[in-house]
mmCIF file of C-alpha atoms in Angstrom:
data_model
loop_
_atom_site.group_PDB
_atom_site.id
_atom_site.type_symbol
_atom_site.label_atom_id
_atom_site.label_comp_id
_atom_site.label_asym_id
_atom_site.label_seq_id
_atom_site.Cartn_x
_atom_site.Cartn_y
_atom_site.Cartn_z
ATOM 1 C CA MET S 16 122.035 133.434 97.430
ATOM 2 C CA SER S 17 123.266 131.273 94.551
ATOM 3 C CA ARG S 18 123.936 128.391 96.933
ATOM 4 C CA ILE S 19 120.367 128.505 98.297
ATOM 5 C CA LEU S 20 119.016 128.456 94.744
ATOM 6 C CA ASP S 21 121.268 125.481 93.870
ATOM 7 C CA GLN S 22 120.070 123.595 96.959
ATOM 8 C CA SER S 23 116.438 124.333 96.121
ATOM 9 C CA ILE S 24 116.865 123.051 92.575
ATOM 10 C CA LEU S 25 118.612 119.911 93.833
ATOM 11 C CA TRP S 26 115.785 119.285 96.305
ATOM 12 C CA LEU S 27 113.191 119.642 93.521
ATOM 13 C CA VAL S 28 115.079 117.189 91.279
ATOM 14 C CA ILE S 29 115.329 114.639 94.097
ATOM 15 C CA SER S 30 111.628 115.057 94.961
ATOM 16 C CA PHE S 31 110.607 114.625 91.324
ATOM 17 C CA SER S 32 112.810 111.516 90.926
ATOM 18 C CA ALA S 33 111.306 109.916 94.034
ATOM 19 C CA SER S 34 107.820 110.767 92.810
ATOM 20 C CA VAL S 35 108.396 109.170 89.400
ATOM 21 C CA GLN S 36 109.929 106.054 90.962
ATOM 22 C CA SER S 37 107.070 105.538 93.402
ATOM 23 C CA THR S 38 104.424 105.616 90.647
ATOM 24 C CA LYS S 39 106.339 103.571 88.074
ATOM 25 C CA VAL S 40 104.402 100.620 86.670
ATOM 26 C CA LEU S 41 106.316 97.504 87.690
ATOM 27 C CA SER S 42 104.585 95.130 85.257
ATOM 28 C CA GLY S 43 101.748 95.185 82.758
ATOM 29 C CA TRP S 44 100.306 91.890 84.011
ATOM 30 C CA LYS S 45 99.608 90.088 87.264
ATOM 31 C CA LYS S 46 98.275 86.704 88.341
ATOM 32 C CA CYS S 47 95.440 86.544 90.857
ATOM 33 C CA GLY S 48 93.023 84.091 92.443
ATOM 34 C CA ASP S 49 90.067 85.711 90.673
ATOM 35 C CA PRO S 50 89.536 88.397 87.958
ATOM 36 C CA GLU S 51 89.149 91.148 90.602
ATOM 37 C CA CYS S 52 92.235 90.024 92.593
ATOM 38 C CA GLU S 53 90.195 89.942 95.789
ATOM 39 C CA LYS S 54 90.734 86.278 96.755
ATOM 40 C CA ALA S 55 93.723 85.347 98.844
ATOM 41 C CA MET S 56 96.048 83.107 96.820
ATOM 42 C CA SER S 57 98.272 81.731 99.537
ATOM 43 C CA ARG S 58 99.624 82.110 103.034
ATOM 44 C CA VAL S 59 103.399 82.529 103.246
ATOM 45 C CA GLN S 60 105.976 82.985 105.975
ATOM 46 C CA ALA S 61 108.935 85.369 105.815
ATOM 47 C CA THR S 62 112.275 83.583 105.662
ATOM 48 C CA THR S 63 114.261 86.819 105.975
ATOM 49 C CA ASP S 64 113.812 90.411 107.114
ATOM 50 C CA TYR S 65 112.819 92.716 104.258
ATOM 51 C CA VAL S 66 112.648 96.516 103.928
ATOM 52 C CA GLY S 67 111.382 97.764 100.570
ATOM 53 C CA PRO S 68 112.810 100.670 98.577
ATOM 54 C CA ASP S 69 109.671 102.835 98.839
ATOM 55 C CA CYS S 70 106.153 103.008 100.254
ATOM 56 C CA ARG S 71 104.709 100.559 97.692
ATOM 57 C CA TYR S 72 106.568 97.681 99.338
ATOM 58 C CA LEU S 73 105.642 95.554 102.351
ATOM 59 C CA ASN S 74 108.247 95.489 105.124
ATOM 60 C CA PHE S 75 108.460 92.418 107.344
ATOM 61 C CA LYS S 76 110.631 90.423 109.710
ATOM 62 C CA ILE S 77 111.599 86.767 109.590
ATOM 63 C CA GLY S 78 108.781 84.484 110.729
ATOM 64 C CA GLU S 79 105.911 86.896 110.013
ATOM 65 C CA GLU S 80 102.882 85.586 108.130
ATOM 66 C CA ILE S 81 101.760 87.277 104.900
ATOM 67 C CA ILE S 82 98.619 86.688 102.839
ATOM 68 C CA VAL S 83 99.351 86.824 99.073
ATOM 69 C CA TYR S 84 96.754 88.422 96.756
ATOM 70 C CA SER S 85 98.625 88.722 93.461
ATOM 71 C CA LYS S 86 101.894 87.973 91.712
ATOM 72 C CA LEU S 87 103.329 90.201 89.012
ATOM 73 C CA SER S 88 103.833 88.304 85.760
ATOM 74 C CA ARG S 89 105.807 88.634 82.531
ATOM 75 C CA GLU S 90 107.929 91.466 83.987
ATOM 76 C CA ASN S 91 109.161 91.367 87.594
ATOM 77 C CA GLU S 92 107.737 87.885 88.199
ATOM 78 C CA ASN S 93 109.595 87.773 91.489
ATOM 79 C CA LEU S 94 107.345 90.472 93.029
ATOM 80 C CA TRP S 95 104.199 89.425 94.860
ATOM 81 C CA THR S 96 101.633 91.577 96.666
ATOM 82 C CA GLY S 97 100.271 90.761 100.039
ATOM 83 C CA SER S 98 99.185 91.939 103.434
ATOM 84 C CA LYS S 99 100.437 91.635 106.961
ATOM 85 C CA GLY S 100 97.869 93.034 109.367
ATOM 86 C CA LYS S 101 96.871 96.468 107.988
ATOM 87 C CA ASP S 102 100.019 96.787 105.845
ATOM 88 C CA PHE S 103 99.869 95.951 102.134
ATOM 89 C CA GLY S 104 102.508 96.022 99.409
ATOM 90 C CA TYR S 105 104.998 94.328 97.111
ATOM 91 C CA PHE S 106 107.718 91.975 98.275
ATOM 92 C CA PRO S 107 110.179 89.569 96.646
ATOM 93 C CA SER S 108 108.938 85.996 96.411
ATOM 94 C CA ASP S 109 112.350 84.648 97.389
ATOM 95 C CA ALA S 110 112.013 86.282 100.845
ATOM 96 C CA VAL S 111 109.150 83.946 101.796
ATOM 97 C CA THR S 112 108.179 80.290 101.810
ATOM 98 C CA VAL S 113 104.664 79.103 100.895
ATOM 99 C CA GLU S 114 102.878 77.589 103.890
ATOM 100 C CA GLU S 115 99.436 77.041 102.342
ATOM 101 C CA VAL S 116 97.981 77.416 98.816
ATOM 102 C CA LEU S 117 94.419 78.771 98.998
ATOM 103 C CA ILE S 118 93.393 78.704 95.313
ATOM 104 C CA GLU S 119 93.534 76.018 92.673
ATOM 105 C CA GLU S 120 93.998 78.118 89.526
ATOM 106 C CA GLU S 121 95.605 81.497 88.858
ATOM 107 C CA VAL S 122 94.030 84.077 86.505
ATOM 108 C CA GLU S 123 96.252 86.513 84.572
ATOM 109 C CA VAL S 124 94.885 90.071 84.339
ATOM 110 C CA LEU S 125 96.154 93.472 83.246
ATOM 111 C CA THR S 126 97.540 95.717 85.956
ATOM 112 C CA LYS S 127 96.228 99.236 86.452
ATOM 113 C CA GLU S 128 98.291 102.332 87.094
ATOM 114 C CA THR S 129 96.593 102.585 90.494
ATOM 115 C CA ASP S 130 98.109 99.201 91.427
ATOM 116 C CA PHE S 131 101.431 100.989 91.854
ATOM 117 C CA LEU S 132 100.454 103.945 94.019
ATOM 118 C CA CYS S 133 101.335 104.272 97.682
ATOM 119 C CA LEU S 134 98.525 103.678 100.136
ATOM 120 C CA HIS S 135 98.737 105.731 103.338
ATOM 121 C CA GLU S 136 96.173 105.959 106.124
ATOM 122 C CA ASP S 137 93.429 104.354 104.006
ATOM 123 C CA LYS S 138 93.860 106.940 101.188
ATOM 124 C CA TYR S 139 95.752 106.807 97.932
ATOM 125 C CA THR S 140 98.675 109.212 97.785
ATOM 126 C CA PHE S 141 98.998 110.753 94.347
ATOM 127 C CA GLU S 142 102.495 112.212 94.098
#
């Protein structure tokens, strides 16, 4: 009985840790192509395969094309956000090469807590 209780507590701790990590704010600021971060900034191509640590990250394979919509700034400047088909998420800028720049000037804006939530099946997942 004690062992089952210990396993249950361990499972709850692991679940809580994963939940906190997947909603952690990665930066207070981001750079975008417009104040609403709706304009595509650039088109990039993956130079390596990438699998992110959680559901907030975009997974891709070498050679795939990604459209960039924002770049974290001040903290975690190496993380960009973009889409590949229906998938959207963060990825390291050093895993891609810029193929085409689509905007002339970047705008720095505050991030929102909702910027760092997982998006599943067209709904936000609040953990």
